PDB file of C-alpha atoms in Angstrom:
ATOM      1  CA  UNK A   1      -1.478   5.306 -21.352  1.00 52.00           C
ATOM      2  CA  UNK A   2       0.960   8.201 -21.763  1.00 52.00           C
ATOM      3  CA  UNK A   3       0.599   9.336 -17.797  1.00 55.00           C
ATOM      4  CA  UNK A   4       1.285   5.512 -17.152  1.00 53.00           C
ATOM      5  CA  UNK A   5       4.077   5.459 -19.967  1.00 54.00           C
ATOM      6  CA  UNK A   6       5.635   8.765 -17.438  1.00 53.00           C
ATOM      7  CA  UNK A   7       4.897   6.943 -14.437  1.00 53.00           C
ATOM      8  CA  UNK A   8       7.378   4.125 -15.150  1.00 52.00           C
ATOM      9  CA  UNK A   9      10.010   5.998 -16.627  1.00 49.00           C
ATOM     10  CA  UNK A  10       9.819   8.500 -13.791  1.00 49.00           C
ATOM     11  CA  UNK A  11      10.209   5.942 -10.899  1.00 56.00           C
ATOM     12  CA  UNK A  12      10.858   2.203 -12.227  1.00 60.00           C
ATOM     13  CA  UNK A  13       7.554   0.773 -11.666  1.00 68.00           C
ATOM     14  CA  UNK A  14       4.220   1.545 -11.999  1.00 57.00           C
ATOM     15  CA  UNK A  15       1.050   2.856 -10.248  1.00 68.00           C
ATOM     16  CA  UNK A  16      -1.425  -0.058  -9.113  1.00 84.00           C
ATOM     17  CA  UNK A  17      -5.127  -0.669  -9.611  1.00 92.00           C
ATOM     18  CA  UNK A  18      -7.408   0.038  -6.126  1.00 94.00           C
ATOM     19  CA  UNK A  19     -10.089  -2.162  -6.835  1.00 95.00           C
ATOM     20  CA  UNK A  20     -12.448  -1.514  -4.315  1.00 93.00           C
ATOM     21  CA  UNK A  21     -15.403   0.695  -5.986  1.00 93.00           C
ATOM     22  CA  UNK A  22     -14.576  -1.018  -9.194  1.00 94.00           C
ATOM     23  CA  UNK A  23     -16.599  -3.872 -10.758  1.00 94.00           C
ATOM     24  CA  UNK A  24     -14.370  -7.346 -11.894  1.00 94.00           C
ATOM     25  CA  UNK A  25     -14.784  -6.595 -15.284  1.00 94.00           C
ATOM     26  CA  UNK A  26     -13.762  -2.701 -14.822  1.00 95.00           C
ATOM     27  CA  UNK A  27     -10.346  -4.158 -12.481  1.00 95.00           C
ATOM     28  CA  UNK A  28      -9.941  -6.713 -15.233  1.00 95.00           C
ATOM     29  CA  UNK A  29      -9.781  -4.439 -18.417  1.00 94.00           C
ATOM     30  CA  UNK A  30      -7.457  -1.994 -16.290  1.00 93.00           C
ATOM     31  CA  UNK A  31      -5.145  -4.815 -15.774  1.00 93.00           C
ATOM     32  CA  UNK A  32      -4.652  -6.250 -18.866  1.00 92.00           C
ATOM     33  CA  UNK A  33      -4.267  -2.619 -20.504  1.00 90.00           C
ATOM     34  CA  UNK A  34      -1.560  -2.103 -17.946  1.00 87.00           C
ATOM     35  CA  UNK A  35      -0.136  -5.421 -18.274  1.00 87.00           C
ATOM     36  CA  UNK A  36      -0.112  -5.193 -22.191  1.00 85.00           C
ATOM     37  CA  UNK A  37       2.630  -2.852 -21.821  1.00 81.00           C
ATOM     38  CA  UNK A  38       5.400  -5.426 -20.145  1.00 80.00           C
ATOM     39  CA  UNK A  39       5.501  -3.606 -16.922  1.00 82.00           C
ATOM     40  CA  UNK A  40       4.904  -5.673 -13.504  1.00 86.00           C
ATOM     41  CA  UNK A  41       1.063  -4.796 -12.470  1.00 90.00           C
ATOM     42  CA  UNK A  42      -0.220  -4.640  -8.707  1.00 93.00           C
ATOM     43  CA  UNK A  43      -3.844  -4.457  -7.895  1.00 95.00           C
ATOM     44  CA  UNK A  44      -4.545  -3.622  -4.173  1.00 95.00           C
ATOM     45  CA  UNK A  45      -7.671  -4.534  -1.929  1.00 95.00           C
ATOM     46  CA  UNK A  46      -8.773  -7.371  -4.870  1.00 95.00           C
ATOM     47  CA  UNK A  47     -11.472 -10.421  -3.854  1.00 94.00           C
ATOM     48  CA  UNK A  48     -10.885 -13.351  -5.302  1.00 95.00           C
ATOM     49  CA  UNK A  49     -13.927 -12.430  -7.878  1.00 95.00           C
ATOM     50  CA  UNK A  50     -11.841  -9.619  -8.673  1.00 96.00           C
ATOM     51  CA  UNK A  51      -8.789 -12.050  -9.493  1.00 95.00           C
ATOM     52  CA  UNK A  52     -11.146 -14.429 -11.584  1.00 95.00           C
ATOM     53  CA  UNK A  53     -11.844 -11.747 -13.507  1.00 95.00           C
ATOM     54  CA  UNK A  54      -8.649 -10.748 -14.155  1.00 95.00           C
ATOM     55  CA  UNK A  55      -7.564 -14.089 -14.953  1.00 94.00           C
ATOM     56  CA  UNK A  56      -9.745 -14.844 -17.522  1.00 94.00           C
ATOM     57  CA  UNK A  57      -7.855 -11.927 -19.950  1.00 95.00           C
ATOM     58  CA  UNK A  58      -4.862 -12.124 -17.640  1.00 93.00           C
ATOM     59  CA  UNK A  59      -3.952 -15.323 -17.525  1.00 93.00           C
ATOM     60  CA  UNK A  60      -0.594 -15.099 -16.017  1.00 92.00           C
ATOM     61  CA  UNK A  61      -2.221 -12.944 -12.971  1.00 94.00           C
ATOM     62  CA  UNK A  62      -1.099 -14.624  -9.009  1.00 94.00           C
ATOM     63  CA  UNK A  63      -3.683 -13.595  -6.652  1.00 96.00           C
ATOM     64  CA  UNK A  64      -1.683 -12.990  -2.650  1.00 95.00           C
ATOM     65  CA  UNK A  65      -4.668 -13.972  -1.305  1.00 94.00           C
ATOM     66  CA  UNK A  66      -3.113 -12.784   2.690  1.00 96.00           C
ATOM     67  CA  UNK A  67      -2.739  -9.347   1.164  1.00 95.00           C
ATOM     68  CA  UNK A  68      -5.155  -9.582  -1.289  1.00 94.00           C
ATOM     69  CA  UNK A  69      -2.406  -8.330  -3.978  1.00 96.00           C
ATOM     70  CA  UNK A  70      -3.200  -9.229  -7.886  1.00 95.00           C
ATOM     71  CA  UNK A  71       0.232  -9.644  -9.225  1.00 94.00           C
ATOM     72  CA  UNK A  72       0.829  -9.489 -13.356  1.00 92.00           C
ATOM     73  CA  UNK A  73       4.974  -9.966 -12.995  1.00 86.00           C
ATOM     74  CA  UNK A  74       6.186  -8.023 -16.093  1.00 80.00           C
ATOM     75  CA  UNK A  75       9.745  -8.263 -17.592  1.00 68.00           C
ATOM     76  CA  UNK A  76      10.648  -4.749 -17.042  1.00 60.00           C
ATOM     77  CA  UNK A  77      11.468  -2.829 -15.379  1.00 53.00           C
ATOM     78  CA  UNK A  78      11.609  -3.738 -11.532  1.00 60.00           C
ATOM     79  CA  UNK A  79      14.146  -5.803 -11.541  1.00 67.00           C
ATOM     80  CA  UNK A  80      17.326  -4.972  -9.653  1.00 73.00           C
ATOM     81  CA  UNK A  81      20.976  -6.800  -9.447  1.00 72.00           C
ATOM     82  CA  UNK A  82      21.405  -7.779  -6.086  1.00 76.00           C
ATOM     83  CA  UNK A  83      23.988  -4.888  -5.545  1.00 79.00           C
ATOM     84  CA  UNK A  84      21.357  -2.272  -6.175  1.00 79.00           C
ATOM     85  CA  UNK A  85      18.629  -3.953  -4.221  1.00 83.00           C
ATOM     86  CA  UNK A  86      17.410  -2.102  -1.306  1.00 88.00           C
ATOM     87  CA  UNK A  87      16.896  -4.051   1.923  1.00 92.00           C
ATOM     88  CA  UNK A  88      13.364  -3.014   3.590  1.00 95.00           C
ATOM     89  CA  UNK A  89      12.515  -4.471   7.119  1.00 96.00           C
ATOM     90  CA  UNK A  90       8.689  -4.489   7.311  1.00 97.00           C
ATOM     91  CA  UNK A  91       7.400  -4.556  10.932  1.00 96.00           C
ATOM     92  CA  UNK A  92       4.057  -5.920  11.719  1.00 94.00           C
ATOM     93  CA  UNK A  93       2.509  -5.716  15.436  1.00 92.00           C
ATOM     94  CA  UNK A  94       0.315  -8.586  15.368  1.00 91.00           C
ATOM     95  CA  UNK A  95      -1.268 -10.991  13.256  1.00 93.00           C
ATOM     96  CA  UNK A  96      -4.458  -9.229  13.020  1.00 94.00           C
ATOM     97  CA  UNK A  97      -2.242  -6.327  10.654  1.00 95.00           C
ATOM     98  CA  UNK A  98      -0.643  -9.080   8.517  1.00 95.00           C
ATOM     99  CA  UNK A  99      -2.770  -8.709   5.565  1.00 96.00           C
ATOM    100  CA  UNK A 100      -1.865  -4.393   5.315  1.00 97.00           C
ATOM    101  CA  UNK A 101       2.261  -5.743   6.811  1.00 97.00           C
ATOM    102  CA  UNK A 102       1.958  -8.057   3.835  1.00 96.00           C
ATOM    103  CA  UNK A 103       1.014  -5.807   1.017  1.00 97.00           C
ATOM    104  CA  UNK A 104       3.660  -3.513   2.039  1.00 97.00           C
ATOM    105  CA  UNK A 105       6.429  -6.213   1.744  1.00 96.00           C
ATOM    106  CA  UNK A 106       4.979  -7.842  -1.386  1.00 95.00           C
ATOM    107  CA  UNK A 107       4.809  -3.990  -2.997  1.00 93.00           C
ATOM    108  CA  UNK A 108       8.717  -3.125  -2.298  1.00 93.00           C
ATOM    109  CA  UNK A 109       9.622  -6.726  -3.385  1.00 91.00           C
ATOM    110  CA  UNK A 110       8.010  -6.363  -6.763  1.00 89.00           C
ATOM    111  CA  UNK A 111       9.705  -2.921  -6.762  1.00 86.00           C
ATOM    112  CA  UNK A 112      12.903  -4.727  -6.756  1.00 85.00           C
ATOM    113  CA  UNK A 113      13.923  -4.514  -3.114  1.00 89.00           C
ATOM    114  CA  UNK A 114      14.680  -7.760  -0.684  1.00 91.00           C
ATOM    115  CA  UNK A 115      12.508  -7.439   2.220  1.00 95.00           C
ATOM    116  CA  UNK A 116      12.716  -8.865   5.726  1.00 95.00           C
ATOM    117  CA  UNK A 117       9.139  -9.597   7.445  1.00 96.00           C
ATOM    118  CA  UNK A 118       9.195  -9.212  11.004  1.00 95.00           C
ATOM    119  CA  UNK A 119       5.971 -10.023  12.651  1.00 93.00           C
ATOM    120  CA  UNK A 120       4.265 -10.503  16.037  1.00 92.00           C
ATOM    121  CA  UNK A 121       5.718  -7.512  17.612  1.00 91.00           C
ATOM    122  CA  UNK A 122       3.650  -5.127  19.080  1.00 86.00           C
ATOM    123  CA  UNK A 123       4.373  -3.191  22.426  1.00 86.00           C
ATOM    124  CA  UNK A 124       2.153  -5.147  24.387  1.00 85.00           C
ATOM    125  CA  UNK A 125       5.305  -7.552  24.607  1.00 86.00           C
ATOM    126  CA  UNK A 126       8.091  -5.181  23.766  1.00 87.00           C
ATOM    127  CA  UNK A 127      10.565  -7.486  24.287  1.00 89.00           C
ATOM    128  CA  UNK A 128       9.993  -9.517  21.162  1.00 91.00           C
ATOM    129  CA  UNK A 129      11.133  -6.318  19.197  1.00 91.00           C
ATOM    130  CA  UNK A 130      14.147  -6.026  20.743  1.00 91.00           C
ATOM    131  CA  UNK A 131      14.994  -9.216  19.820  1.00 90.00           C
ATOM    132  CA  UNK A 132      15.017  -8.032  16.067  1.00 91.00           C
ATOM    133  CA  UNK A 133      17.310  -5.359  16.708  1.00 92.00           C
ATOM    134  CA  UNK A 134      20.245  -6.866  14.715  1.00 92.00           C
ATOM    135  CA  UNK A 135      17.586  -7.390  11.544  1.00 91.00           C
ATOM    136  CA  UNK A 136      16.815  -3.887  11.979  1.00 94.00           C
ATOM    137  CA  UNK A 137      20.084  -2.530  12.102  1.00 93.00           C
ATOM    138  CA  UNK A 138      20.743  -3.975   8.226  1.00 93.00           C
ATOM    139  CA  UNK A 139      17.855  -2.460   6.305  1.00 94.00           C
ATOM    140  CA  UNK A 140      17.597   0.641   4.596  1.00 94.00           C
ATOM    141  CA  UNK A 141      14.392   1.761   5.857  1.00 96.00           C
ATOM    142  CA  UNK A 142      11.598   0.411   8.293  1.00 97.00           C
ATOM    143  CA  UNK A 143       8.160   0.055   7.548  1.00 98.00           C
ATOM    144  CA  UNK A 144       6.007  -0.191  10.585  1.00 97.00           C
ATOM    145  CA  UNK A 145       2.641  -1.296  10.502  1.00 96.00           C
ATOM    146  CA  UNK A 146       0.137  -1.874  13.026  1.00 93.00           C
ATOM    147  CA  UNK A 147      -3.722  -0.622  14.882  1.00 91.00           C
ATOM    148  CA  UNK A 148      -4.909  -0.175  17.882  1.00 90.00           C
ATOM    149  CA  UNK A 149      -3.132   2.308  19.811  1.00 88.00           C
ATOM    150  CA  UNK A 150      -0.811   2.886  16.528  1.00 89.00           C
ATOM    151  CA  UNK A 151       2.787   3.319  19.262  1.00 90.00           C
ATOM    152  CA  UNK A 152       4.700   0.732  17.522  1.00 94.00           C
ATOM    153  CA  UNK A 153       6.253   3.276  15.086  1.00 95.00           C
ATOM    154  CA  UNK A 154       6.910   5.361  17.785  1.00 94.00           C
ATOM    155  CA  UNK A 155       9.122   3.205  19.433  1.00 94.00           C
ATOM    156  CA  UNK A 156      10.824   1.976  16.272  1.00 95.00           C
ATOM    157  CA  UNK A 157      12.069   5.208  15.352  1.00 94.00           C
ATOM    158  CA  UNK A 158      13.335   6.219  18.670  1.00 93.00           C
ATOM    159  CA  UNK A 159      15.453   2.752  18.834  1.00 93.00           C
ATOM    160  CA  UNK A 160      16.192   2.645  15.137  1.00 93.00           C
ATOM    161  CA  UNK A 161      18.620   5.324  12.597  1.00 92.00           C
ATOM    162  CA  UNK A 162      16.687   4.843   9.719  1.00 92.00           C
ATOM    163  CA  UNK A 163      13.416   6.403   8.222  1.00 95.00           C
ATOM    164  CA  UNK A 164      10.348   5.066   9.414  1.00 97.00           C
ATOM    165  CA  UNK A 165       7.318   4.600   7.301  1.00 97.00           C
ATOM    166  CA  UNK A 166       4.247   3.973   9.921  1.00 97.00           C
ATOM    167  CA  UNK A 167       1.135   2.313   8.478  1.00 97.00           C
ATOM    168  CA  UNK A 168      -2.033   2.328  10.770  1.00 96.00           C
ATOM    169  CA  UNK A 169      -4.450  -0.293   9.977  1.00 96.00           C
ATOM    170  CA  UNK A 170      -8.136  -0.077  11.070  1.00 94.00           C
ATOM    171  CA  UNK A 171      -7.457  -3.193  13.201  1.00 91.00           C
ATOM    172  CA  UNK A 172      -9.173  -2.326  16.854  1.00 85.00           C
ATOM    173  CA  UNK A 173     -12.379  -2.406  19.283  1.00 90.00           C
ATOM    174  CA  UNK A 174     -14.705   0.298  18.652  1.00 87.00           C
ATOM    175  CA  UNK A 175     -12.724   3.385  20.226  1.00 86.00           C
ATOM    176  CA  UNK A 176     -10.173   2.790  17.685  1.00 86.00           C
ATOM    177  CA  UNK A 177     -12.648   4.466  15.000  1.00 91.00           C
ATOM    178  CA  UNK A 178     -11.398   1.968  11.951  1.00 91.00           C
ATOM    179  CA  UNK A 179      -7.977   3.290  12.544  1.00 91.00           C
ATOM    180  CA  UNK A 180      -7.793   6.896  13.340  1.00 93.00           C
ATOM    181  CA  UNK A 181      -6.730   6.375  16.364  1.00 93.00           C
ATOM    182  CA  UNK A 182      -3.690   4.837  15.428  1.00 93.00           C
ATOM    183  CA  UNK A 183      -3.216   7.385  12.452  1.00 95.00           C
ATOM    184  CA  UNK A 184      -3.077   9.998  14.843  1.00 95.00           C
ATOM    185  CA  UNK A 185      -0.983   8.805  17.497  1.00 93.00           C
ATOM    186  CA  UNK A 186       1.652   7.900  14.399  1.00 95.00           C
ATOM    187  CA  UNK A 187       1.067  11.362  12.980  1.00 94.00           C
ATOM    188  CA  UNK A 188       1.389  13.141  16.486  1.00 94.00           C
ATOM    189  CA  UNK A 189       4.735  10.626  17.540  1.00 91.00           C
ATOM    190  CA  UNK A 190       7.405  12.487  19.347  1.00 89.00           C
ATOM    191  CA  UNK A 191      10.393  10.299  17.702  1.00 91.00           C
ATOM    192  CA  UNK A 192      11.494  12.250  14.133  1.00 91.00           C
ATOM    193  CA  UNK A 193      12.627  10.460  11.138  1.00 92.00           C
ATOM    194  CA  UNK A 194       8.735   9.051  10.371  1.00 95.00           C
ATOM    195  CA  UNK A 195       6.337   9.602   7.797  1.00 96.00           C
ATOM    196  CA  UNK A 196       2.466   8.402   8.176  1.00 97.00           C
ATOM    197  CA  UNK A 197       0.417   6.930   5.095  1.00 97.00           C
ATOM    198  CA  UNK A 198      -3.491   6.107   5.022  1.00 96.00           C
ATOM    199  CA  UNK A 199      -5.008   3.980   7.201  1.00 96.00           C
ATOM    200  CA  UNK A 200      -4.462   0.508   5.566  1.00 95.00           C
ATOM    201  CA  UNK A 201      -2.839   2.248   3.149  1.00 96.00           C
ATOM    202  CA  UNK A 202      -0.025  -1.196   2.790  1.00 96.00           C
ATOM    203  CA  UNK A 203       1.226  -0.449  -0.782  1.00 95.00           C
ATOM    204  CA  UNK A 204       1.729   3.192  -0.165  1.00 95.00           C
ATOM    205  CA  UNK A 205       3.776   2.349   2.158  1.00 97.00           C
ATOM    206  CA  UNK A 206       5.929   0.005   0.349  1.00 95.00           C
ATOM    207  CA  UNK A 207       6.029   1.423  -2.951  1.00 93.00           C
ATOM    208  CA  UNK A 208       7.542   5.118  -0.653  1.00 94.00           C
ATOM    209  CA  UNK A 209      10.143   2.186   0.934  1.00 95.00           C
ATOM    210  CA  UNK A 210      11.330   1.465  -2.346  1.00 92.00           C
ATOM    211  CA  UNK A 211      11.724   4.673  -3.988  1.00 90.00           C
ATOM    212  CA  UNK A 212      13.400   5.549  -0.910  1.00 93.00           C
ATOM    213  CA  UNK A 213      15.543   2.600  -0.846  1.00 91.00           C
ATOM    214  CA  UNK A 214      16.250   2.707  -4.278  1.00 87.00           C
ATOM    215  CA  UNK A 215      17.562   6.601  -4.177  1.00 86.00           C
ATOM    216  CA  UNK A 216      20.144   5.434  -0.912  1.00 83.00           C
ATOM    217  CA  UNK A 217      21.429   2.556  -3.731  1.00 74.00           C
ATOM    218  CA  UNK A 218      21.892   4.655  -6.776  1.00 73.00           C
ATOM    219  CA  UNK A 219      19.253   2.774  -8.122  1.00 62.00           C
ATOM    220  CA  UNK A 220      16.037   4.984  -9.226  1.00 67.00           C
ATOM    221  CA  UNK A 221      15.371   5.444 -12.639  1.00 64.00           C
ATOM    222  CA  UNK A 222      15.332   8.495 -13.562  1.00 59.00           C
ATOM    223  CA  UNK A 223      15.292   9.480 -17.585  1.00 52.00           C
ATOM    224  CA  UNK A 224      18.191  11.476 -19.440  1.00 51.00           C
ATOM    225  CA  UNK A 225      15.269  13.921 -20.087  1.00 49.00           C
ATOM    226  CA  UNK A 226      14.598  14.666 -16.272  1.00 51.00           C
ATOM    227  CA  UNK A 227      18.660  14.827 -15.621  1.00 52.00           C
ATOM    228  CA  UNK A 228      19.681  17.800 -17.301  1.00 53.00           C
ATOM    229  CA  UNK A 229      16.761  19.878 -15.028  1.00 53.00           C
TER     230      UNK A 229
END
């Protein structure tokens, strides 16, 4: 409770459960302790058995059953006035990657930030990005998602000024190994300004968008204690 107590007054929101590996009841004892203390709860990679779990002690839980998100809204402290809300574009390749595209967007929302969902992508027609360009051009920062090959963020970054967040996802046939193959071509990209998370790794990638957003609007909590260092 005290690391979690830190966590939230370090960055303005809190860490989320992984549920995979965890039994219902386990995910469902972690959220309500979490929830308990009035801070906005995420639980990644959750079934729906997961979520009935949860609900039964939770009963305020919404299960985002696309990006299989468990969502306890808390009063504090993720809410933002709209001045101070970061805008973060998250791009998805093809519908295949929604459900990783769609964690990432539903993370940096419930961080505070507005987020605009672009989706349907991908290089193989390349034209359907450009015709984005202009909702690119107003967001803070970029999250790319998307498997396969992994080039999207590639060509994001060198069209784009912003910082680029590339997700791979383990979408692919079998020479894609579950995604490595598009983590590595994202980690070895030639364009600068972009930083790789885990394969599939959705809220990583959005909660980094918002903490990054949130420091380019003045708007990161950060504790009188941890000012005067």
């Amino acid at each position: 409770m005290v690391r979690l107590l830190r966590l939230i007054l370090r960055r303005g929101f809190p860490e989320a459960v992984f549920c995979p590996n965890k039994t219902p009841e386990q995910t469902a004892q972690i959220v309500k302790a979490m929830a308990e203390t009035g801070v906005t709860v995420l639980a990644t990679k959750a079934s729906e058995i997961h979520y009935e779990a949860v609900r039964q002690l939770v009963p305020q839980a919404q299960y985002r059953s696309l990006a299989r998100l468990i969502v306890v809204e808390g009063a504090e402290p993720t809410k933002l006035p709209p001045e101070k809300q970061p805008n973060i574009a998250v791009v998805c390749a093809g519908t295949a990657d929604l459900p990783v595209a769609e964690e990432a967007a539903l993370t940096a929302e419930y961080s505070g930030c507005q987020v605009t969902r672009i989706s349907d992508v991908g290089v193989a027609g390349i034209h359907r990005l450009l015709e984005h360009l202009p909702l690119l051009e107003r967001a803070d920062v970029l999250v790319v998602v998307a498997g396969m090959e992994g080039s999207l963020p590639s060509v994001v970054a060198g069209l784009m000024w912003q910082p680029v967040i590339a997700v791979p996802t383990s979408v692919g046939y079998g020479a894609s190994f579950h995604g490595l193959s598009a983590l590595l071509t994202m980690l070895n990209a030639c364009a600068p300004g972009i930083a790789v998370v885990n394969i599939d790794n959705g809220f990583g990638a959005g909660y980094l968008a918002a903490l990054i957003g949130r420091m380019v609007k003045g708007a990161l909590t950060i504790p009188k204690s941890f000012q005067s260092r």
